[in-house]
Amino acid sequence: MSTAGGRDDGKLQPPPMWWEIADQFKDVEAPDSTPLSDQERAELRKRLNEPGRQRGLTSREQAARWEMGIIRPGPAVVELYQEVKSSLDAPSTSPTSRLFGRGILAAIEFATGVQPTAPVSGEPAEENPPPVGQLSREEERAADIAAGHVRAQVSRDYATGVEHTIMWLLARTDTRPWGRLR
């Protein structure tokens, strides 16, 4: 009979006590959890904006990333917003693209604190601008709507625009949600 301790001797063994577990890991060093300096944060932000640099972060960098908010440079966010806004009413823009574009604009407005309510869930911002955790939840909700897993008041195309934009703002993808690829 298999036991909690992993032995198979036919007898039920109690699980190891906390001090036994602690003793097994006494020589394992705890990861460095000191916060990143301002210089390290700036270097991390720069690295995250380089193509393909979303992976391979240290635990300190992962923790800092959750506190950094929007990773993309402000001018790039403004450029995307203006590009989408100017394209929405063009005769060549399809209805699907208009919905997608409106999702992009709404995500940027929410992520930057201009709009106080989340574009898909309608939840009020926890802070201004909203924290990364709330942006991540909104991204997940948008992905569920876009995939058709959840019924919502917004279209799947709009939700896809929100999802892709939040991913781009937080440097979880290199692909801009609209226009030229960079």
mmCIF file of C-alpha atoms in Angstrom:
data_model
loop_
_atom_site.group_PDB
_atom_site.id
_atom_site.type_symbol
_atom_site.label_atom_id
_atom_site.label_comp_id
_atom_site.label_asym_id
_atom_site.label_seq_id
_atom_site.Cartn_x
_atom_site.Cartn_y
_atom_site.Cartn_z
ATOM 1 C CA MET A 1 0.000 0.000 0.000
ATOM 2 C CA SER A 2 1.369 3.411 -0.955
ATOM 3 C CA THR A 3 1.660 5.845 1.885
ATOM 4 C CA ALA A 4 1.873 9.568 2.389
ATOM 5 C CA GLY A 5 5.613 9.221 2.848
ATOM 6 C CA GLY A 6 5.940 7.450 -0.519
ATOM 7 C CA ARG A 7 7.043 4.086 0.866
ATOM 8 C CA ASP A 8 5.260 0.954 -0.254
ATOM 9 C CA ASP A 9 5.768 -1.414 2.668
ATOM 10 C CA GLY A 10 2.128 -2.251 3.301
ATOM 11 C CA LYS A 11 1.945 -0.082 6.424
ATOM 12 C CA LEU A 12 0.348 3.316 6.523
ATOM 13 C CA GLN A 13 2.993 5.886 7.460
ATOM 14 C CA PRO A 14 2.213 9.355 8.725
ATOM 15 C CA PRO A 15 3.248 12.263 6.518
ATOM 16 C CA PRO A 16 6.524 13.970 7.397
ATOM 17 C CA MET A 17 6.298 16.679 10.033
ATOM 18 C CA TRP A 18 7.184 20.270 9.199
ATOM 19 C CA TRP A 19 10.587 20.044 10.898
ATOM 20 C CA GLU A 20 11.464 16.962 8.842
ATOM 21 C CA ILE A 21 10.590 18.812 5.656
ATOM 22 C CA ALA A 22 12.509 21.892 6.815
ATOM 23 C CA ASP A 23 15.524 19.709 7.555
ATOM 24 C CA GLN A 24 15.481 18.361 3.988
ATOM 25 C CA PHE A 25 15.698 21.897 2.605
ATOM 26 C CA LYS A 26 18.060 23.443 5.161
ATOM 27 C CA ASP A 27 20.873 23.857 2.609
ATOM 28 C CA VAL A 28 18.677 25.360 -0.119
ATOM 29 C CA GLU A 29 19.198 29.084 -0.459
ATOM 30 C CA ALA A 30 16.129 31.293 -0.632
ATOM 31 C CA PRO A 31 15.891 33.313 -3.837
ATOM 32 C CA ASP A 32 16.905 36.958 -3.664
ATOM 33 C CA SER A 33 13.712 38.920 -3.067
ATOM 34 C CA THR A 34 15.125 42.412 -2.751
ATOM 35 C CA PRO A 35 13.265 44.916 -4.919
ATOM 36 C CA LEU A 36 14.884 46.095 -8.130
ATOM 37 C CA SER A 37 16.594 49.462 -8.036
ATOM 38 C CA ASP A 38 15.320 52.253 -10.266
ATOM 39 C CA GLN A 39 18.202 51.547 -12.640
ATOM 40 C CA GLU A 40 17.379 47.819 -12.739
ATOM 41 C CA ARG A 41 13.707 48.624 -13.417
ATOM 42 C CA ALA A 42 14.685 50.912 -16.292
ATOM 43 C CA GLU A 43 16.915 48.188 -17.743
ATOM 44 C CA LEU A 44 14.136 45.618 -17.349
ATOM 45 C CA ARG A 45 11.617 47.899 -19.072
ATOM 46 C CA LYS A 46 14.086 48.408 -21.935
ATOM 47 C CA ARG A 47 14.708 44.655 -22.227
ATOM 48 C CA LEU A 48 10.989 43.837 -22.189
ATOM 49 C CA ASN A 49 10.488 46.188 -25.122
ATOM 50 C CA GLU A 50 12.997 44.234 -27.203
ATOM 51 C CA PRO A 51 11.441 41.519 -29.416
ATOM 52 C CA GLY A 52 11.277 38.092 -27.790
ATOM 53 C CA ARG A 53 12.325 39.236 -24.308
ATOM 54 C CA GLN A 54 9.200 38.287 -22.327
ATOM 55 C CA ARG A 55 10.686 35.051 -21.001
ATOM 56 C CA GLY A 56 13.620 34.132 -18.793
ATOM 57 C CA LEU A 57 13.059 36.674 -16.048
ATOM 58 C CA THR A 58 14.467 36.216 -12.551
ATOM 59 C CA SER A 59 12.097 36.053 -9.591
ATOM 60 C CA ARG A 60 13.037 39.652 -8.705
ATOM 61 C CA GLU A 61 12.253 40.771 -12.262
ATOM 62 C CA GLN A 62 8.941 38.897 -12.258
ATOM 63 C CA ALA A 63 7.946 40.606 -9.000
ATOM 64 C CA ALA A 64 8.949 44.017 -10.355
ATOM 65 C CA ARG A 65 7.047 43.436 -13.583
ATOM 66 C CA TRP A 66 3.821 43.046 -11.602
ATOM 67 C CA GLU A 67 4.416 46.476 -10.089
ATOM 68 C CA MET A 68 5.556 48.327 -13.213
ATOM 69 C CA GLY A 69 2.220 48.763 -14.979
ATOM 70 C CA ILE A 70 2.367 49.529 -18.688
ATOM 71 C CA ILE A 71 5.712 48.423 -20.119
ATOM 72 C CA ARG A 72 5.451 50.001 -23.564
ATOM 73 C CA PRO A 73 6.902 53.516 -23.950
ATOM 74 C CA GLY A 74 4.355 56.322 -23.687
ATOM 75 C CA PRO A 75 4.990 57.643 -27.232
ATOM 76 C CA ALA A 76 4.361 54.159 -28.689
ATOM 77 C CA VAL A 77 1.048 53.925 -26.794
ATOM 78 C CA VAL A 78 -0.014 57.396 -27.972
ATOM 79 C CA GLU A 79 0.992 56.531 -31.548
ATOM 80 C CA LEU A 80 -1.112 53.347 -31.485
ATOM 81 C CA TYR A 81 -4.094 55.193 -29.983
ATOM 82 C CA GLN A 82 -3.961 57.955 -32.605
ATOM 83 C CA GLU A 83 -3.457 55.479 -35.447
ATOM 84 C CA VAL A 84 -6.502 53.450 -34.447
ATOM 85 C CA LYS A 85 -8.652 56.492 -33.755
ATOM 86 C CA SER A 86 -7.897 58.006 -37.172
ATOM 87 C CA SER A 87 -8.567 54.691 -38.949
ATOM 88 C CA LEU A 88 -11.913 53.805 -37.389
ATOM 89 C CA ASP A 89 -14.081 56.035 -39.554
ATOM 90 C CA ALA A 90 -12.246 55.385 -42.821
ATOM 91 C CA PRO A 91 -14.568 53.905 -45.459
ATOM 92 C CA SER A 92 -12.132 51.042 -46.007
ATOM 93 C CA THR A 93 -12.327 49.931 -42.356
ATOM 94 C CA SER A 94 -14.568 46.880 -42.012
ATOM 95 C CA PRO A 95 -17.210 46.611 -39.259
ATOM 96 C CA THR A 96 -15.149 43.827 -37.644
ATOM 97 C CA SER A 97 -12.075 46.043 -37.632
ATOM 98 C CA ARG A 98 -14.099 48.911 -36.157
ATOM 99 C CA LEU A 99 -15.176 46.735 -33.223
ATOM 100 C CA PHE A 100 -11.632 45.453 -32.781
ATOM 101 C CA GLY A 101 -10.319 49.027 -32.923
ATOM 102 C CA ARG A 102 -12.840 50.244 -30.366
ATOM 103 C CA GLY A 103 -11.604 47.474 -28.063
ATOM 104 C CA ILE A 104 -8.036 48.742 -28.545
ATOM 105 C CA LEU A 105 -9.022 52.309 -27.671
ATOM 106 C CA ALA A 106 -11.023 51.203 -24.634
ATOM 107 C CA ALA A 107 -8.151 49.072 -23.331
ATOM 108 C CA ILE A 108 -5.681 51.938 -23.668
ATOM 109 C CA GLU A 109 -8.071 54.383 -22.003
ATOM 110 C CA PHE A 110 -8.605 52.008 -19.090
ATOM 111 C CA ALA A 111 -4.947 51.003 -18.700
ATOM 112 C CA THR A 112 -3.818 54.632 -18.670
ATOM 113 C CA GLY A 113 -6.476 55.719 -16.175
ATOM 114 C CA VAL A 114 -8.467 57.872 -18.601
ATOM 115 C CA GLN A 115 -11.516 55.586 -18.342
ATOM 116 C CA PRO A 116 -12.388 54.532 -14.771
ATOM 117 C CA THR A 117 -14.216 51.321 -15.709
ATOM 118 C CA ALA A 118 -12.833 48.174 -17.290
ATOM 119 C CA PRO A 119 -13.847 47.798 -20.955
ATOM 120 C CA VAL A 120 -15.072 44.194 -20.787
ATOM 121 C CA SER A 121 -16.072 43.442 -17.195
ATOM 122 C CA GLY A 122 -17.275 46.953 -16.391
ATOM 123 C CA GLU A 123 -15.521 46.801 -13.014
ATOM 124 C CA PRO A 124 -14.279 50.085 -11.573
ATOM 125 C CA ALA A 125 -10.524 50.604 -11.519
ATOM 126 C CA GLU A 126 -8.978 49.565 -8.196
ATOM 127 C CA GLU A 127 -6.442 52.384 -8.542
ATOM 128 C CA ASN A 128 -5.705 55.047 -11.122
ATOM 129 C CA PRO A 129 -4.184 53.723 -13.305
ATOM 130 C CA PRO A 130 -5.350 50.162 -12.614
ATOM 131 C CA PRO A 131 -2.795 47.699 -11.256
ATOM 132 C CA VAL A 132 -1.327 44.924 -13.396
ATOM 133 C CA GLY A 133 -3.393 42.306 -11.560
ATOM 134 C CA GLN A 134 -6.626 43.995 -12.598
ATOM 135 C CA LEU A 135 -5.371 44.462 -16.161
ATOM 136 C CA SER A 136 -4.477 40.763 -16.245
ATOM 137 C CA ARG A 137 -7.951 39.759 -15.065
ATOM 138 C CA GLU A 138 -9.480 41.980 -17.740
ATOM 139 C CA GLU A 139 -7.222 40.388 -20.353
ATOM 140 C CA GLU A 140 -8.332 36.905 -19.247
ATOM 141 C CA ARG A 141 -12.005 37.900 -19.275
ATOM 142 C CA ALA A 142 -11.586 39.366 -22.772
ATOM 143 C CA ALA A 143 -9.864 36.173 -23.949
ATOM 144 C CA ASP A 144 -12.771 34.074 -22.632
ATOM 145 C CA ILE A 145 -15.278 36.276 -24.462
ATOM 146 C CA ALA A 146 -13.201 36.291 -27.660
ATOM 147 C CA ALA A 147 -13.027 32.488 -27.585
ATOM 148 C CA GLY A 148 -16.786 32.240 -27.050
ATOM 149 C CA HIS A 149 -16.473 30.653 -23.598
ATOM 150 C CA VAL A 150 -18.364 33.447 -21.851
ATOM 151 C CA ARG A 151 -21.405 35.411 -22.960
ATOM 152 C CA ALA A 152 -21.048 39.139 -22.601
ATOM 153 C CA GLN A 153 -22.492 42.511 -23.517
ATOM 154 C CA VAL A 154 -19.522 43.180 -25.810
ATOM 155 C CA SER A 155 -18.729 41.539 -29.131
ATOM 156 C CA ARG A 156 -16.026 38.958 -29.581
ATOM 157 C CA ASP A 157 -14.152 41.303 -31.933
ATOM 158 C CA TYR A 158 -14.182 44.103 -29.351
ATOM 159 C CA ALA A 159 -13.005 41.665 -26.658
ATOM 160 C CA THR A 160 -10.191 40.484 -28.946
ATOM 161 C CA GLY A 161 -9.059 44.092 -29.341
ATOM 162 C CA VAL A 162 -9.047 44.531 -25.563
ATOM 163 C CA GLU A 163 -7.169 41.270 -24.985
ATOM 164 C CA HIS A 164 -4.452 41.909 -27.579
ATOM 165 C CA THR A 165 -3.961 45.494 -26.466
ATOM 166 C CA ILE A 166 -3.488 44.634 -22.803
ATOM 167 C CA MET A 167 -1.061 41.886 -23.800
ATOM 168 C CA TRP A 168 0.900 44.392 -25.884
ATOM 169 C CA LEU A 169 0.829 47.137 -23.226
ATOM 170 C CA LEU A 170 2.223 44.714 -20.631
ATOM 171 C CA ALA A 171 4.822 43.366 -23.105
ATOM 172 C CA ARG A 172 3.343 39.878 -23.137
ATOM 173 C CA THR A 173 3.478 39.931 -26.924
ATOM 174 C CA ASP A 174 5.691 41.731 -29.404
ATOM 175 C CA THR A 175 2.881 42.139 -31.923
ATOM 176 C CA ARG A 176 1.095 45.480 -31.964
ATOM 177 C CA PRO A 177 -2.669 44.953 -32.089
ATOM 178 C CA TRP A 178 -3.140 47.300 -35.062
ATOM 179 C CA GLY A 179 -1.289 48.514 -38.126
ATOM 180 C CA ARG A 180 2.347 48.032 -38.912
ATOM 181 C CA LEU A 181 4.240 45.270 -37.190
ATOM 182 C CA ARG A 182 7.354 46.445 -35.367
#
